[in-house]
Coordinates of C-alpha atoms and ligand atoms in Angstrom, one line a residue:
M8 CA 139.2 64.3 170.5
G9 CA 138.0 64.6 166.9
L10 CA 137.3 67.7 164.9
A11 CA 136.4 70.9 166.8
L12 CA 135.2 74.0 164.9
Y13 CA 134.4 77.5 165.9
D14 CA 130.7 78.2 165.5
T15 CA 129.7 81.8 164.9
L16 CA 126.2 81.2 166.2
R17 CA 127.2 79.8 169.6
R18 CA 130.4 82.0 169.7
D19 CA 132.2 78.9 170.9
R20 CA 134.3 76.0 169.7
V21 CA 132.1 72.9 169.3
Q22 CA 132.9 69.2 168.7
F23 CA 131.8 68.5 165.2
E24 CA 129.2 65.8 164.7
P25 CA 127.0 65.6 161.6
L26 CA 123.2 65.0 161.9
E27 CA 123.5 61.9 159.7
P28 CA 126.3 59.5 160.7
E29 CA 129.3 59.8 158.3
H30 CA 127.6 62.3 156.0
V31 CA 128.2 66.0 156.2
R32 CA 125.8 68.4 154.5
M33 CA 127.4 71.8 153.9
Y34 CA 126.3 75.0 152.2
T35 CA 128.7 77.6 151.0
C36 CA 127.7 81.1 149.8
G37 CA 129.1 81.4 146.3
P38 CA 130.0 84.3 144.0
T39 CA 127.8 86.9 142.3
V40 CA 129.0 86.3 138.7
H41 CA 129.4 89.8 137.3
D42 CA 133.2 90.0 137.6
Y43 CA 136.4 88.0 138.2
A44 CA 136.8 86.8 141.8
H45 CA 139.5 88.7 143.7
I46 CA 142.0 87.1 146.0
G47 CA 139.9 88.0 149.1
N48 CA 137.0 86.0 147.7
L49 CA 139.4 83.2 146.8
R50 CA 140.8 83.0 150.3
T51 CA 137.3 82.2 151.5
F52 CA 136.8 79.5 148.8
L53 CA 140.1 78.0 149.7
F54 CA 139.2 77.9 153.4
E55 CA 136.1 76.0 152.4
D56 CA 138.2 73.6 150.3
L57 CA 140.4 73.0 153.4
L58 CA 137.4 72.3 155.5
R59 CA 136.0 69.9 152.9
R60 CA 139.2 68.1 152.5
V61 CA 139.7 67.7 156.3
L62 CA 136.2 66.3 156.6
E63 CA 137.0 63.8 153.8
A64 CA 140.3 62.9 155.5
R65 CA 138.3 62.1 158.6
G66 CA 136.2 59.6 156.6
Y67 CA 133.1 61.7 156.0
R68 CA 131.1 61.8 152.8
V69 CA 130.5 65.4 152.0
T70 CA 127.6 66.9 150.1
Q71 CA 128.5 70.5 149.4
V72 CA 126.3 73.1 147.7
M73 CA 127.6 76.4 146.4
N74 CA 125.1 78.8 144.9
L75 CA 125.9 81.1 141.9
T76 CA 124.0 84.4 142.1
D77 CA 123.3 85.1 138.5
V78 CA 120.6 87.8 138.9
D79 CA 120.8 91.0 141.0
D80 CA 120.8 94.8 140.6
K81 CA 124.5 95.0 139.6
I82 CA 124.2 92.1 137.1
I83 CA 121.1 93.7 135.5
E84 CA 122.9 97.0 135.3
K85 CA 126.2 95.6 133.9
A86 CA 124.5 93.3 131.4
R87 CA 122.4 96.2 130.1
A88 CA 125.6 98.4 129.8
A89 CA 127.2 95.5 127.8
G90 CA 124.1 95.2 125.6
E91 CA 123.7 91.5 126.6
T92 CA 121.1 89.3 128.3
I93 CA 122.0 88.5 131.9
A94 CA 122.3 84.9 130.9
A95 CA 125.0 85.6 128.3
F96 CA 126.7 88.1 130.6
T97 CA 126.9 85.9 133.6
R98 CA 128.0 82.8 131.6
R99 CA 131.3 84.4 130.9
Y100 CA 132.1 85.1 134.6
T101 CA 130.7 81.7 135.7
E102 CA 133.2 80.0 133.4
A103 CA 136.0 82.2 134.6
F104 CA 135.0 81.3 138.2
F105 CA 135.3 77.6 137.6
E106 CA 138.6 78.1 135.8
D107 CA 139.9 79.9 138.8
L108 CA 138.8 77.2 141.2
A109 CA 140.4 74.5 139.0
T110 CA 143.6 76.5 138.8
L111 CA 143.7 76.7 142.6
R112 CA 142.8 73.0 142.9
V113 CA 139.6 73.6 144.8
E114 CA 137.6 70.4 144.9
R115 CA 134.3 70.6 143.1
A116 CA 131.2 70.9 145.2
E117 CA 128.4 68.4 144.5
H118 CA 126.0 71.1 143.4
Y119 CA 126.3 74.6 141.9
P120 CA 122.7 75.8 141.7
T121 CA 121.9 79.1 140.1
A122 CA 119.4 81.6 141.3
T123 CA 117.7 81.8 137.9
G124 CA 117.4 78.0 137.8
H125 CA 115.6 77.9 141.1
I126 CA 112.9 80.6 140.9
P127 CA 110.0 78.1 141.7
A128 CA 111.7 77.0 144.9
M129 CA 112.1 80.6 146.0
V130 CA 108.5 81.4 145.2
E131 CA 107.4 78.4 147.2
L132 CA 109.4 79.5 150.2
V133 CA 108.0 83.1 150.0
L134 CA 104.5 81.6 149.8
R135 CA 105.1 79.6 153.0
L136 CA 106.3 82.7 154.8
E137 CA 103.3 84.6 153.5
A138 CA 101.0 81.9 154.8
A139 CA 102.6 82.0 158.2
G140 CA 102.2 85.8 158.4
H141 CA 105.9 86.8 158.2
T142 CA 105.6 89.1 155.1
Y143 CA 103.8 92.1 153.8
R144 CA 103.5 93.7 150.3
T145 CA 104.2 97.2 149.4
E146 CA 102.2 99.2 146.8
D147 CA 104.7 98.4 144.0
G148 CA 104.1 94.6 144.5
S149 CA 107.4 93.8 146.3
I150 CA 107.2 91.4 149.2
W151 CA 109.2 92.0 152.5
F152 CA 110.1 89.9 155.4
R153 CA 108.9 91.5 158.6
I154 CA 111.8 91.0 161.0
G155 CA 109.6 91.9 164.0
S156 CA 107.7 88.7 163.3
F157 CA 110.8 86.5 164.1
P158 CA 111.9 86.8 167.8
G159 CA 115.2 85.2 167.1
Y160 CA 116.3 88.0 164.7
G161 CA 119.9 89.0 165.5
K162 CA 121.0 85.8 167.2
L163 CA 123.7 85.0 164.6
S164 CA 125.3 88.4 164.2
R165 CA 124.4 89.6 167.8
I166 CA 124.0 93.0 166.2
D167 CA 122.5 95.8 168.2
L168 CA 119.3 96.6 166.3
S169 CA 118.1 99.4 168.5
G170 CA 120.1 102.2 166.9
M171 CA 120.1 100.8 163.3
R172 CA 118.9 103.0 160.5
D173 CA 118.8 102.6 156.8
G174 CA 120.1 106.1 156.5
A175 CA 121.7 107.0 153.2
R176 CA 121.2 103.5 151.8
V177 CA 117.4 103.9 151.4
E178 CA 116.7 102.9 147.8
S179 CA 113.9 104.5 145.9
D180 CA 111.9 101.3 145.9
E181 CA 112.1 100.8 149.6
Y182 CA 110.2 104.0 150.6
D183 CA 107.3 102.3 152.2
K184 CA 109.0 99.5 154.2
E185 CA 107.5 99.3 157.7
D186 CA 110.9 98.9 159.3
P187 CA 114.1 100.0 157.7
K188 CA 115.7 96.6 158.6
D189 CA 113.0 94.6 156.8
F190 CA 114.4 93.0 153.7
A191 CA 113.0 92.1 150.3
L192 CA 112.0 88.6 149.5
W193 CA 110.6 89.4 146.1
K194 CA 111.3 92.5 144.1
A195 CA 108.5 93.7 141.8
A196 CA 109.6 94.1 138.2
K197 CA 110.7 97.6 137.1
P198 CA 110.4 98.6 133.5
G199 CA 113.0 97.1 131.2
E200 CA 114.4 94.7 133.8
E201 CA 114.4 91.0 133.4
A202 CA 111.6 89.4 135.5
W203 CA 109.7 86.2 136.0
D204 CA 105.9 85.8 136.0
T205 CA 105.0 83.8 139.1
E206 CA 102.4 83.3 141.7
L207 CA 103.9 86.2 143.6
G208 CA 103.4 88.5 140.6
R209 CA 106.0 89.6 138.0
G210 CA 109.4 90.2 139.5
R211 CA 112.6 88.6 140.7
P212 CA 113.9 87.2 144.0
G213 CA 115.8 89.2 146.6
W214 CA 119.3 87.9 147.2
H215 CA 118.9 86.4 150.7
I216 CA 116.0 84.1 149.7
E217 CA 118.1 82.2 147.2
C218 CA 120.5 80.7 149.7
S219 CA 117.6 79.5 152.0
A220 CA 115.7 78.0 149.1
M221 CA 118.6 76.3 147.5
S222 CA 120.2 75.0 150.6
M223 CA 117.0 73.4 151.7
A224 CA 116.3 72.1 148.2
Y225 CA 119.6 70.1 148.2
L226 CA 120.4 69.6 151.9
G227 CA 117.1 69.5 153.7
E228 CA 115.6 72.0 156.2
S229 CA 118.3 71.3 158.8
F230 CA 121.8 70.6 157.9
D231 CA 125.3 70.7 159.4
L232 CA 127.5 73.5 158.1
H233 CA 127.0 76.9 156.6
T234 CA 130.1 78.8 155.5
G235 CA 131.0 82.2 154.1
G236 CA 133.1 85.3 154.6
V237 CA 132.7 87.4 157.8
D238 CA 131.1 90.1 155.7
N239 CA 128.2 87.7 155.0
I240 CA 127.2 87.4 158.7
F241 CA 125.1 90.5 158.6
P242 CA 122.7 91.0 157.0
H243 CA 122.9 88.1 154.6
H244 CA 123.2 85.1 157.0
E245 CA 121.1 86.7 159.7
N246 CA 118.3 87.0 157.1
E247 CA 118.8 83.5 155.9
V248 CA 118.3 82.2 159.5
A249 CA 115.2 84.4 160.0
Q250 CA 113.4 83.4 156.8
S251 CA 114.4 79.7 156.9
E252 CA 113.5 79.1 160.6
A253 CA 110.3 81.3 160.3
A254 CA 109.2 79.1 157.4
T255 CA 110.1 75.6 158.8
G256 CA 110.0 76.1 162.5
R257 CA 113.2 74.1 162.7
P258 CA 116.8 75.0 163.2
F259 CA 118.4 75.9 159.9
A260 CA 122.2 75.3 159.7
R261 CA 123.6 73.9 163.0
T262 CA 127.1 75.4 162.7
W263 CA 128.2 78.6 161.0
L264 CA 131.8 79.1 160.0
H265 CA 133.2 82.4 158.7
A266 CA 136.5 83.3 157.1
E267 CA 138.2 86.6 158.0
H268 CA 139.2 89.3 155.5
L269 CA 142.3 89.4 153.3
I270 CA 144.2 92.6 153.3
V271 CA 147.1 93.7 151.1
D272 CA 150.3 95.1 152.6
G273 CA 148.3 95.9 155.7
Q274 CA 145.6 97.8 153.9
K275 CA 142.1 97.1 152.8
M276 CA 142.1 95.9 149.2
A277 CA 140.6 98.5 146.9
K278 CA 140.8 99.3 143.2
S279 CA 141.4 102.9 144.0
L280 CA 144.5 102.0 146.1
G281 CA 146.0 99.9 143.2
N282 CA 146.3 96.9 145.5
F283 CA 143.3 95.0 144.1
F284 CA 144.2 91.6 142.6
T285 CA 142.4 88.8 140.9
L286 CA 144.0 85.4 140.4
R287 CA 144.7 86.3 136.8
D288 CA 146.6 89.4 137.9
L289 CA 149.0 87.3 139.9
L290 CA 149.4 84.6 137.2
K291 CA 150.3 87.4 134.7
R292 CA 153.1 88.4 137.1
G293 CA 154.5 84.9 136.8
Y294 CA 153.4 83.5 140.2
R295 CA 152.5 79.8 140.2
P296 CA 149.0 78.7 141.2
R297 CA 150.2 76.3 143.9
A298 CA 152.2 79.0 145.6
I299 CA 149.1 81.2 145.7
R300 CA 147.1 78.2 147.0
Y301 CA 149.7 77.6 149.7
L302 CA 149.8 81.2 150.8
L303 CA 146.0 81.6 151.0
L304 CA 145.9 78.4 153.1
S305 CA 148.8 79.2 155.4
V306 CA 147.0 81.5 157.8
H307 CA 144.2 80.4 160.1
Y308 CA 140.9 81.2 158.6
R309 CA 139.7 83.3 161.5
Q310 CA 142.7 85.6 161.3
Q311 CA 143.1 88.4 158.8
L312 CA 145.5 87.3 156.1
N313 CA 148.0 90.0 155.1
F314 CA 148.8 89.3 151.5
T315 CA 152.2 90.5 150.3
F316 CA 154.4 89.6 147.3
A317 CA 157.2 88.7 149.8
G318 CA 154.8 86.3 151.4
L319 CA 154.1 84.8 148.0
D320 CA 157.8 84.3 147.4
Q321 CA 158.1 82.6 150.7
A322 CA 155.2 80.3 149.8
A323 CA 157.0 79.4 146.6
A324 CA 160.2 78.7 148.6
S325 CA 158.3 76.5 151.1
I326 CA 157.0 74.4 148.2
E327 CA 160.5 74.2 146.8
R328 CA 161.7 72.9 150.1
L329 CA 159.0 70.2 150.2
S330 CA 159.7 69.2 146.6
D331 CA 163.4 68.8 147.4
F332 CA 162.4 66.6 150.3
V333 CA 160.1 64.5 148.1
R334 CA 163.0 64.0 145.7
R335 CA 165.4 63.0 148.5
V336 CA 162.8 60.4 149.8
S337 CA 162.5 58.9 146.3
E338 CA 166.3 58.7 146.0
L339 CA 167.1 57.0 149.4
P340 CA 169.7 54.3 149.1
A341 CA 168.6 50.7 149.3
G342 CA 168.3 49.2 152.7
D343 CA 166.8 46.2 154.5
A344 CA 165.3 47.5 157.7
P345 CA 163.4 50.7 158.4
S346 CA 164.8 53.0 161.0
A347 CA 162.8 52.8 164.3
E348 CA 163.7 56.5 165.0
L349 CA 162.3 57.7 161.6
A350 CA 159.2 55.5 162.0
E351 CA 158.5 57.0 165.4
R352 CA 159.2 60.6 164.2
S353 CA 156.9 60.1 161.2
R354 CA 154.1 58.7 163.3
R355 CA 154.4 61.7 165.6
A356 CA 154.4 64.2 162.7
G357 CA 151.2 62.6 161.3
E358 CA 149.5 62.9 164.7
E359 CA 150.6 66.5 165.2
F360 CA 149.4 67.4 161.7
D361 CA 145.9 65.9 162.3
A362 CA 145.6 67.3 165.8
A363 CA 146.4 70.8 164.5
L364 CA 143.7 70.6 161.8
D365 CA 141.2 69.1 164.3
D366 CA 141.8 72.2 166.4
D367 CA 139.5 74.5 164.3
L368 CA 141.7 74.0 161.2
N369 CA 144.8 75.4 162.7
T370 CA 146.7 75.5 159.5
S371 CA 149.8 77.3 160.6
R372 CA 150.4 74.7 163.3
A373 CA 149.8 71.9 160.9
L374 CA 152.4 73.3 158.5
A375 CA 154.8 73.8 161.3
A376 CA 154.4 70.1 162.3
V377 CA 155.3 69.1 158.7
F378 CA 158.3 71.4 158.4
D379 CA 159.7 70.3 161.7
W380 CA 159.5 66.7 160.6
V381 CA 161.1 67.5 157.2
R382 CA 164.0 69.1 159.0
D383 CA 164.5 66.1 161.3
A384 CA 164.2 63.6 158.5
N385 CA 166.6 65.6 156.3
R386 CA 169.1 65.4 159.2
A387 CA 168.6 61.6 159.4
F388 CA 169.2 61.5 155.6
D389 CA 172.4 63.6 155.9
A390 CA 173.7 61.3 158.6
G391 CA 173.1 58.2 156.5
R392 CA 170.5 56.9 159.0
A393 CA 167.8 56.4 156.4
S394 CA 167.1 54.0 153.5
A395 CA 164.5 53.0 151.0
A396 CA 163.0 50.8 153.7
D397 CA 161.9 54.1 155.4
R398 CA 160.0 55.3 152.3
P399 CA 156.5 53.9 153.2
A400 CA 156.5 55.7 156.5
L401 CA 157.7 58.9 155.0
E402 CA 155.4 58.8 152.0
A403 CA 152.4 58.2 154.3
V404 CA 153.0 61.5 156.0
L405 CA 153.5 63.3 152.7
A406 CA 150.3 61.8 151.4
R407 CA 148.4 62.9 154.5
F408 CA 149.7 66.4 154.0
D409 CA 149.0 66.6 150.3
A410 CA 145.5 65.2 150.6
V411 CA 144.7 68.5 152.4
Y412 CA 147.2 71.1 151.0
D413 CA 147.5 69.7 147.5
V414 CA 150.7 71.6 146.5
L415 CA 153.2 68.8 145.8
T416 CA 152.3 68.1 142.2
P417 CA 153.6 70.8 139.7
D418 CA 151.1 73.0 137.9
P419 CA 150.6 72.3 134.2
E420 CA 152.5 75.5 133.3
E421 CA 155.4 74.3 135.4
L422 CA 155.5 71.0 133.6
R423 CA 155.6 72.8 130.3
L424 CA 158.4 75.0 131.6
D425 CA 160.1 71.9 133.0
A426 CA 160.0 70.2 129.6
G427 CA 161.7 73.2 128.1
I428 CA 164.4 73.2 130.8
Q429 CA 164.9 69.5 130.4
A430 CA 165.5 70.0 126.7
L431 CA 168.2 72.6 127.4
I432 CA 169.8 70.2 130.0
D433 CA 169.8 67.3 127.5
E434 CA 171.3 69.6 124.9
R435 CA 174.1 70.6 127.3
E436 CA 174.7 66.9 128.1
T437 CA 175.1 66.2 124.4
A438 CA 177.6 69.1 124.0
R439 CA 179.6 67.8 127.0
R440 CA 179.7 64.3 125.6
E441 CA 181.0 65.8 122.3
R442 CA 183.5 67.8 124.3
D443 CA 182.0 71.0 122.9
W444 CA 182.8 72.9 126.1
G445 CA 182.0 76.4 124.7
R446 CA 178.5 75.3 123.8
A447 CA 178.0 73.5 127.1
D448 CA 179.0 76.6 129.0
A449 CA 176.7 78.8 126.9
L450 CA 173.8 76.5 127.7
R451 CA 174.7 76.5 131.4
G452 CA 174.6 80.3 131.3
R453 CA 171.2 80.2 129.6
L454 CA 169.9 77.9 132.3
E455 CA 171.3 80.2 135.0
E456 CA 169.5 83.2 133.4
L457 CA 166.3 81.1 133.8
G458 CA 167.1 80.7 137.5
I459 CA 168.0 77.0 137.1
L460 CA 170.9 75.5 139.1
V461 CA 172.4 72.5 137.4
E462 CA 174.4 70.0 139.5
D463 CA 176.4 67.3 137.8
T464 CA 176.1 64.1 139.9
P465 CA 177.3 60.6 139.2
G466 CA 173.7 59.7 138.3
G467 CA 173.7 62.5 135.6
P468 CA 172.8 66.1 135.8
R469 CA 170.2 67.3 138.2
W470 CA 168.5 70.7 138.3
K471 CA 166.5 72.8 140.6
R472 CA 165.1 76.3 140.6
S473 CA 167.2 78.8 142.5
P474 CA 165.3 80.4 145.4
G475 CA 163.2 83.3 144.2
A476 CA 163.3 82.2 140.6
Ligands
ZN510 ZN1 124.4 83.1 150.6

């Protein structure tokens, strides 16, 4: 069996096999760092984290490259409006981006190259394309890729090019393009803009060329996986294929994976609709990072994800259910022999979990496999048919789950809150021991206001968050 992935290029599910044994080379289109990432962007980055973790769980070593676009029209415009250099302006959003990834527990890629840090590699690639006759220059000094020179143009997006017009989107500096679909490899400097003096003249790179140049610099001319959001397929990825393969004469990325859009309450997310959220917006409303992570990972990446606050509450409740289960496993009574029934049930759960993820990262089926197992194991616990001897088998499934989903350990903020709650519980215990019932009740009331349910057990007080708290 093994891992099967849906390849946008072949429009088919393919058995994954890397070009080099046991080593996966993967390129991920990163952010343009002129603003905070919104939850739609983050959904795509989490899908890529899921993919990376599944590859690692299957024993592959992964080399992942994610570019940071730190120069483009918008950045130049916004930096100028802020009275800053583009370097100073983009640094702020680059830092915010890495903070967001860390908050959502996205594993670090091996390389995060910036466009401004790789101008020579881009210049070299444009020179190669120029030498091979795929480019032309316009009067202003800009260099264009002639898509008519690459017969495979359109093979990734399968877009119908016959009726395509630039229409209203013609920019003033594109007036003399030969074909409206041709795209800029190098943009000649305009007065007042930041620019680089290179063999191509004074200017700056077009957007598409950076991903071709940087992926090849770190991963080689042919590599395994290229990922992004569906909105990248055309023109960005189509152009990457054209300029890369025209330059090298070799296949570029072998398999292309694209994440679908995120919508909010059934509508396209837009600032004008008031349904536009960054991670920071959700954290300010008191949502926990691991609930956001869980929600964004809970829908198959090739389906639209409809983000709702009710869904986020459900995600938090699901994590709570898993945390309860983890606690029960840790508190199983002593026993000598493991239960054959639980061992078999756990083995099956692990297999179903892996099989679902191997099926093009079918995350909802993988989660269902885990929750069915949790339900069955809880029943065995309730019936007294489990003991500490079963712990290794149960913990193995939990570890397998959390290596990919990574939601079982509390967020730092939760731990801080938990410490505060524990202090209140300890204080209540002291009051009870001193038979200060009034004070003990007041503290219980305070905990209830915080959404904390306290249960007094023979082993001492135990607490949990009430659902929805
Ligand atoms: Zn890209």
